[in-house]
Coordinates of C-alpha atoms in Angstrom, one line a residue:
M1 CA 63.5 -73.2 39.6
S2 CA 60.9 -73.9 36.9
I3 CA 57.3 -72.6 37.2
R4 CA 54.6 -74.9 36.0
R5 CA 51.6 -73.2 34.4
P6 CA 48.2 -74.4 35.5
Q7 CA 46.9 -77.1 33.1
F8 CA 43.5 -75.4 32.7
L9 CA 45.2 -72.1 31.5
A10 CA 47.4 -73.9 28.9
A11 CA 44.4 -75.8 27.6
G12 CA 42.3 -72.6 27.3
C13 CA 45.0 -70.9 25.3
R14 CA 45.3 -73.8 22.9
A15 CA 41.5 -73.7 22.4
L16 CA 41.5 -70.1 21.7
L17 CA 44.3 -70.4 19.1
Q18 CA 42.5 -73.2 17.5
E19 CA 39.2 -71.2 17.2
S20 CA 41.0 -68.2 15.7
K21 CA 43.0 -70.2 13.2
P22 CA 40.4 -70.4 10.3
Q23 CA 39.7 -66.6 10.5
S24 CA 43.4 -65.7 10.4
Q25 CA 44.0 -68.0 7.5
S26 CA 41.2 -66.4 5.5
L27 CA 42.8 -63.0 5.8
V28 CA 46.3 -64.2 4.6
R29 CA 47.2 -62.8 1.2
K30 CA 48.1 -65.5 -1.2
Y31 CA 49.6 -65.2 -4.7
G32 CA 46.9 -64.4 -7.2
T33 CA 44.3 -63.7 -4.5
V34 CA 42.9 -60.8 -2.6
S35 CA 42.6 -60.9 1.2
A36 CA 39.1 -60.8 2.5
V37 CA 38.1 -57.2 3.0
A38 CA 34.7 -56.1 4.2
P39 CA 32.8 -54.4 1.3
Q40 CA 32.4 -50.7 1.5
V41 CA 28.7 -49.6 1.8
T42 CA 27.9 -46.2 0.3
R43 CA 25.2 -44.6 2.5
P44 CA 22.5 -42.5 0.8
A45 CA 23.1 -38.8 0.8
S46 CA 21.4 -37.1 3.7
T47 CA 19.2 -34.1 3.4
F48 CA 22.1 -32.0 4.8
D49 CA 24.5 -33.4 2.2
K50 CA 22.0 -32.7 -0.6
A51 CA 21.4 -29.1 0.6
L52 CA 25.2 -28.5 0.9
A53 CA 25.8 -29.8 -2.6
A54 CA 22.8 -27.9 -4.3
T55 CA 23.5 -26.1 -7.5
A56 CA 19.9 -24.8 -8.0
P57 CA 16.8 -24.1 -5.8
R58 CA 14.2 -26.8 -5.2
N59 CA 10.6 -26.4 -4.3
D60 CA 9.7 -30.0 -3.1
W61 CA 10.9 -29.8 0.4
T62 CA 9.1 -31.7 3.1
K63 CA 8.6 -30.5 6.7
E64 CA 10.7 -33.5 7.8
E65 CA 13.6 -32.5 5.6
I66 CA 13.5 -28.9 6.8
K67 CA 13.3 -30.0 10.4
E68 CA 16.3 -32.2 9.9
L69 CA 18.3 -29.1 8.7
Y70 CA 16.9 -26.8 11.3
D71 CA 17.9 -29.3 14.1
T72 CA 21.5 -29.6 12.8
P73 CA 24.1 -28.6 15.4
L74 CA 24.3 -24.9 15.2
M75 CA 27.9 -24.6 14.3
N76 CA 27.6 -27.0 11.5
L77 CA 24.4 -25.5 10.3
A78 CA 25.8 -22.0 10.2
F79 CA 29.0 -23.1 8.4
A80 CA 27.1 -25.1 5.8
A81 CA 24.7 -22.2 5.2
G82 CA 27.7 -19.9 4.7
T83 CA 29.2 -22.3 2.2
V84 CA 26.0 -22.4 0.2
H85 CA 25.7 -18.6 0.4
R86 CA 29.0 -18.2 -1.3
K87 CA 27.8 -20.4 -4.2
F88 CA 24.9 -18.2 -5.0
H89 CA 25.7 -14.7 -3.7
N90 CA 28.6 -12.3 -3.2
P91 CA 29.3 -12.7 0.5
A92 CA 30.6 -9.2 0.8
S93 CA 27.4 -7.6 -0.6
I94 CA 24.6 -6.5 1.7
Q95 CA 21.4 -4.9 0.4
M96 CA 20.6 -1.7 2.3
C97 CA 16.9 -1.0 2.4
T98 CA 15.1 2.0 3.9
L99 CA 11.5 1.7 5.0
M100 CA 9.1 4.6 5.3
N101 CA 5.6 4.6 6.8
I102 CA 3.5 6.5 4.3
K103 CA 0.2 6.0 6.2
T104 CA 0.3 5.4 9.9
G105 CA -2.2 3.7 12.3
G106 CA -5.9 3.2 12.1
C107 CA -5.7 -0.4 10.6
S108 CA -8.8 -2.5 11.2
E109 CA -6.8 -5.8 11.4
D110 CA -6.1 -7.5 14.8
C111 CA -2.5 -8.6 14.3
S112 CA -1.4 -9.2 17.9
Y113 CA 2.0 -7.7 17.4
C114 CA 1.1 -4.5 15.7
A115 CA 1.1 -1.0 17.1
Q116 CA -0.9 0.3 14.1
S117 CA -4.1 -1.7 14.8
S118 CA -7.0 0.4 15.8
R119 CA -8.1 -2.3 18.3
Y120 CA -5.3 -1.6 20.7
Q121 CA -4.3 1.3 22.8
T122 CA -0.6 1.9 22.0
G123 CA -0.5 5.7 22.0
L124 CA 0.0 5.8 18.3
K125 CA -1.9 8.4 16.5
A126 CA -3.5 7.6 13.2
S127 CA -2.5 9.8 10.2
K128 CA -3.5 10.3 6.6
M129 CA -1.2 9.4 3.7
V130 CA 1.9 11.5 3.3
T131 CA 2.5 13.6 0.2
V132 CA 4.4 12.3 -2.8
D133 CA 7.1 15.0 -2.4
S134 CA 7.8 14.1 1.2
V135 CA 8.4 10.4 0.0
L136 CA 10.7 11.5 -2.8
D137 CA 12.7 13.7 -0.3
A138 CA 13.1 10.7 2.0
A139 CA 14.2 8.5 -0.8
R140 CA 16.9 11.0 -1.9
I141 CA 18.2 11.1 1.7
A142 CA 18.2 7.3 1.7
K143 CA 20.0 7.0 -1.6
D144 CA 22.7 9.6 -0.6
N145 CA 23.4 7.4 2.5
G146 CA 23.8 4.2 0.6
S147 CA 20.4 2.6 0.5
T148 CA 19.5 1.1 -2.9
R149 CA 16.0 -0.2 -2.1
F150 CA 13.3 2.1 -0.8
C151 CA 10.2 0.5 0.8
M152 CA 6.9 2.1 1.7
G153 CA 4.3 0.8 4.1
A154 CA 0.6 1.8 4.6
A155 CA -1.4 0.6 7.6
W156 CA -4.7 -0.8 6.1
R157 CA -6.2 -4.1 5.4
D158 CA -6.4 -3.9 1.6
M159 CA -6.6 -1.5 -1.4
R160 CA -10.3 -1.8 -2.1
G161 CA -11.9 1.5 -2.7
R162 CA -8.5 3.3 -2.5
K163 CA -8.3 4.7 -6.1
S164 CA -6.9 8.0 -5.1
G165 CA -4.5 6.4 -2.6
L166 CA -3.3 4.0 -5.3
K167 CA -2.8 6.9 -7.8
N168 CA -0.6 8.7 -5.3
I169 CA 1.4 5.5 -4.5
K170 CA 2.1 4.9 -8.2
A171 CA 3.4 8.4 -8.4
M172 CA 5.7 7.7 -5.4
V173 CA 6.8 4.4 -7.0
N174 CA 7.6 6.1 -10.3
G175 CA 9.5 8.9 -8.7
V176 CA 11.7 6.6 -6.6
R177 CA 12.3 4.3 -9.5
G178 CA 13.4 7.3 -11.5
M179 CA 16.3 7.7 -9.0
G180 CA 17.6 4.4 -10.0
M181 CA 16.5 2.7 -6.8
E182 CA 14.6 -0.6 -6.3
V183 CA 11.1 0.1 -5.0
C184 CA 9.0 -2.1 -2.7
V185 CA 5.7 -1.5 -1.0
T186 CA 3.5 -3.2 1.5
L187 CA -0.2 -2.2 1.4
G188 CA -2.1 -5.2 2.7
M189 CA -4.0 -7.4 0.4
I190 CA -4.2 -6.5 -3.3
D191 CA -5.8 -8.1 -6.3
L192 CA -4.2 -9.0 -9.6
E193 CA -5.2 -5.8 -11.4
Q194 CA -3.9 -3.6 -8.6
A195 CA -0.6 -5.5 -8.7
K196 CA -0.3 -5.0 -12.4
E197 CA -0.9 -1.2 -12.0
L198 CA 2.0 -1.1 -9.5
K199 CA 4.1 -3.1 -11.9
E200 CA 3.5 -0.6 -14.7
A201 CA 4.4 2.2 -12.4
G202 CA 7.8 0.7 -11.9
L203 CA 7.4 -1.3 -8.7
T204 CA 10.2 -3.9 -8.1
A205 CA 8.8 -6.0 -5.3
Y206 CA 5.7 -6.4 -3.1
N207 CA 5.9 -7.4 0.6
H208 CA 3.2 -9.5 2.2
N209 CA 4.5 -11.6 5.1
V210 CA 3.0 -14.9 6.1
D211 CA 4.3 -14.2 9.6
T212 CA 4.5 -17.7 11.0
S213 CA 3.5 -21.3 10.3
R214 CA 0.0 -22.1 9.1
D215 CA -0.6 -24.0 12.4
F216 CA 0.3 -21.1 14.7
Y217 CA -1.1 -18.3 12.6
P218 CA -4.7 -18.4 14.1
S219 CA -3.1 -17.6 17.5
V220 CA -1.8 -14.3 16.1
I221 CA -4.4 -13.0 13.7
S222 CA -8.1 -13.6 13.1
T223 CA -9.1 -10.9 10.6
R224 CA -7.1 -12.2 7.7
S225 CA -6.7 -15.9 6.8
Y226 CA -3.4 -17.6 5.9
D227 CA -4.9 -18.5 2.5
E228 CA -5.7 -14.8 1.9
R229 CA -2.1 -14.0 2.5
L230 CA -1.0 -16.7 0.0
Q231 CA -3.5 -15.4 -2.6
T232 CA -2.0 -11.9 -2.4
I233 CA 1.4 -13.4 -2.9
Q234 CA 0.1 -15.3 -5.9
N235 CA -1.4 -12.1 -7.4
V236 CA 1.9 -10.3 -6.9
R237 CA 3.8 -13.1 -8.7
D238 CA 1.2 -13.3 -11.5
A239 CA 1.7 -9.6 -12.1
G240 CA 5.4 -10.1 -12.7
L241 CA 6.5 -8.5 -9.4
N242 CA 9.1 -9.9 -7.1
V243 CA 7.7 -11.4 -4.0
C244 CA 9.0 -10.4 -0.5
T245 CA 7.5 -12.5 2.2
G246 CA 8.8 -13.6 5.6
G247 CA 8.0 -14.0 9.2
I248 CA 8.3 -12.8 12.8
L249 CA 10.1 -14.7 15.6
G250 CA 9.0 -14.3 19.3
L251 CA 5.3 -14.4 18.9
G252 CA 5.0 -17.2 21.3
E253 CA 5.6 -19.9 18.8
K254 CA 7.7 -23.1 19.0
P255 CA 10.7 -24.2 16.9
S256 CA 8.3 -26.4 14.9
D257 CA 6.6 -23.2 13.8
H258 CA 9.9 -21.8 12.4
V259 CA 10.1 -25.0 10.4
G260 CA 6.5 -24.5 9.3
L261 CA 7.2 -21.0 8.3
L262 CA 10.1 -22.1 6.1
Y263 CA 8.0 -24.9 4.7
T264 CA 5.4 -22.5 3.5
V265 CA 7.8 -20.1 1.7
A266 CA 10.3 -22.8 0.4
T267 CA 7.4 -24.8 -1.3
L268 CA 5.9 -21.8 -3.1
P269 CA 5.8 -22.2 -6.9
S270 CA 8.8 -19.9 -7.0
H271 CA 10.9 -19.0 -4.0
P272 CA 10.5 -15.4 -2.8
E273 CA 13.0 -12.8 -4.1
S274 CA 13.5 -11.8 -0.5
F275 CA 12.7 -13.3 3.0
P276 CA 12.6 -10.8 5.9
V277 CA 13.4 -12.3 9.3
N278 CA 11.8 -10.1 12.0
T279 CA 12.1 -10.6 15.7
L280 CA 9.2 -9.2 17.7
V281 CA 9.6 -5.7 19.2
P282 CA 7.0 -5.9 21.9
I283 CA 4.7 -2.9 21.9
K284 CA 2.9 -2.0 25.1
G285 CA -0.8 -2.1 24.7
T286 CA -0.8 -5.0 22.1
P287 CA -1.6 -8.6 23.2
L288 CA 2.1 -9.5 22.7
G289 CA 3.4 -6.4 24.5
D290 CA 4.9 -8.4 27.4
N291 CA 6.4 -11.3 25.4
E292 CA 9.9 -12.4 26.3
P293 CA 12.6 -11.6 23.7
S294 CA 13.3 -14.2 21.0
P295 CA 16.7 -15.9 21.6
F296 CA 19.5 -15.2 19.2
D297 CA 20.1 -18.8 18.3
A298 CA 16.4 -19.0 17.0
T299 CA 17.2 -16.1 14.6
L300 CA 20.5 -17.7 13.5
R301 CA 18.9 -21.1 12.9
T302 CA 16.1 -19.6 10.9
I303 CA 18.5 -17.6 8.7
A304 CA 20.9 -20.6 8.2
T305 CA 18.0 -23.0 7.4
A306 CA 16.5 -20.5 5.0
R307 CA 19.7 -20.2 3.2
L308 CA 19.9 -23.9 2.7
V309 CA 16.3 -24.3 1.5
M310 CA 16.2 -21.1 -0.6
P311 CA 19.7 -20.6 -1.8
R312 CA 19.0 -17.7 -4.3
T313 CA 16.7 -15.7 -2.0
I314 CA 17.8 -12.5 -0.4
I315 CA 17.5 -13.0 3.5
R316 CA 16.9 -9.7 5.3
L317 CA 17.6 -8.8 8.9
A318 CA 14.5 -6.8 9.6
A319 CA 12.7 -5.6 12.7
G320 CA 14.5 -6.3 16.0
R321 CA 18.0 -5.9 14.5
T322 CA 18.7 -3.2 17.1
T323 CA 18.8 -5.9 19.8
L324 CA 21.7 -7.7 18.1
S325 CA 25.3 -6.9 18.8
E326 CA 27.7 -6.2 16.0
E327 CA 29.2 -9.7 16.3
Q328 CA 25.7 -11.3 16.2
Q329 CA 24.8 -9.4 13.0
V330 CA 28.1 -10.4 11.4
L331 CA 27.5 -14.0 12.3
C332 CA 24.0 -13.8 10.6
F333 CA 25.8 -12.3 7.5
M334 CA 28.2 -15.2 7.5
A335 CA 25.3 -17.7 7.8
G336 CA 23.5 -16.3 4.8
A337 CA 21.8 -13.0 5.6
N338 CA 22.5 -10.4 3.0
A339 CA 20.1 -7.5 3.5
V340 CA 19.2 -5.1 6.3
F341 CA 16.7 -2.3 7.0
T342 CA 18.7 0.9 7.7
G343 CA 17.9 4.5 8.3
E344 CA 16.0 6.7 10.7
K345 CA 13.1 4.4 11.6
M346 CA 11.2 1.3 10.7
L347 CA 7.4 1.5 10.5
T348 CA 6.9 2.4 14.1
T349 CA 10.0 1.0 15.8
A350 CA 13.7 1.8 16.1
C351 CA 16.1 1.1 13.2
N352 CA 19.9 0.8 13.0
G353 CA 21.2 4.0 11.3
W354 CA 23.4 4.5 8.2
D355 CA 26.4 5.7 10.2
E356 CA 26.3 2.6 12.4
D357 CA 26.1 0.3 9.4
R358 CA 28.8 2.1 7.6
I359 CA 31.2 1.4 10.5
I360 CA 30.3 -2.3 10.6
F361 CA 30.6 -2.6 6.9
N362 CA 34.1 -1.0 6.8
K363 CA 35.4 -3.1 9.7
W364 CA 34.2 -6.4 8.3
G365 CA 34.8 -5.9 4.6
L366 CA 31.2 -5.6 3.5
R367 CA 29.7 -3.2 1.0
P368 CA 26.3 -1.9 0.1
M369 CA 24.6 -4.0 -2.7
E370 CA 24.0 -2.1 -5.9
S371 CA 20.5 -1.6 -7.2
F372 CA 19.4 -4.7 -9.2
E373 CA 22.6 -6.4 -8.4
V374 CA 20.8 -9.6 -7.5
E375 CA 19.1 -9.9 -10.9
A376 CA 22.5 -9.7 -12.6
L377 CA 24.0 -12.2 -10.1
R378 CA 21.3 -14.7 -10.9
E379 CA 22.3 -14.6 -14.5
L380 CA 25.9 -15.2 -13.3
V381 CA 24.9 -18.3 -11.3
S382 CA 22.5 -19.7 -13.9
T383 CA 25.0 -22.7 -14.4
S384 CA 26.3 -25.0 -11.8
A385 CA 29.8 -23.5 -11.8
P386 CA 30.7 -22.0 -8.4
L387 CA 30.3 -18.3 -8.1
E388 CA 33.8 -17.7 -6.9
A389 CA 35.2 -19.3 -10.0
K390 CA 33.3 -16.8 -12.2
Q391 CA 34.3 -13.6 -10.5
E392 CA 37.0 -11.8 -12.4
K393 CA 38.4 -9.8 -9.5
P394 CA 38.1 -9.7 -5.7
I395 CA 35.5 -7.5 -4.1
E396 CA 36.8 -4.5 -2.3
A397 CA 35.0 -3.0 0.6
T398 CA 33.7 0.6 0.0
A399 CA 33.1 3.3 2.6

């Protein structure tokens, strides 16, 4: 029994074959000809692609480009940052810095996060500057425990009229430098001549954080302008000192302010030698004493983006590291962080101790960075050749 197909179905099939015939013919390969192939279109390299392929720092970033990097899916962002990190740094080397408060409290500034402001009732008692000998004793202990950078902080607005204080600080700097350690101070605003005096005494770096984005800054501080901070940074650079400047997460800002912070530092005439990433440690009695903790993903995003836009800068896990788990800290190291504050205390808040860091370093194959190692490394990566191709031997972890 035969089955008759409906006439309309047969006619439809013939029409479909007829319509497709010219196209199929055009794709048939003939002798001496090439079949029709759609041309390949090369898309322009994205900001992410350019950052990943970078062989040198750049200072002409736009906020839009930094935002594009910051908004990259976090796994991709962290992996890319780790890749760039290995081009410009030894991934096993972590700078260990110890910070000492050489003059506590009584500061006239109104920084909303700071326990040392005289405007807030935090229970912190103001004190005079400590002695030179006490600083040198503390530096020796730090060095014996593996720290190679010793930092000193004084709670005041600026150095005007503090000739005796500057004299003592120069003696501290000279003594610590004599131990073979890098030396950093944070003393508020300084002018060019004061910066030069500190340079002559042996100072390695000067810290002066910009704290946050230019837009959000007035919500945090009113007694010192953003431009005054930038002028101090310029004075430090003009004196030939390394610049250390970073920010604080958890002040009540938005992600766009993290982008703004990175934009400020990444477009400086020269990138800072180091970029501290602090997370707010809320202090009761300060205006920000009840702030919610900053989420870890914000810290990781900021570190990873900083690594992409400032590939040669040291990125330091600073205040608030005690809230991070061991695994979170290691993830930050993988994404580009390569310095920590370690020791008995930060300025007025808790600090991860040397013994704790030694355990982490041994477990994960990390080692303390040697003094002035970064300067030598920058010479090593002065060409575009990958760092790993230049190393003569693998890095071994040390106790």
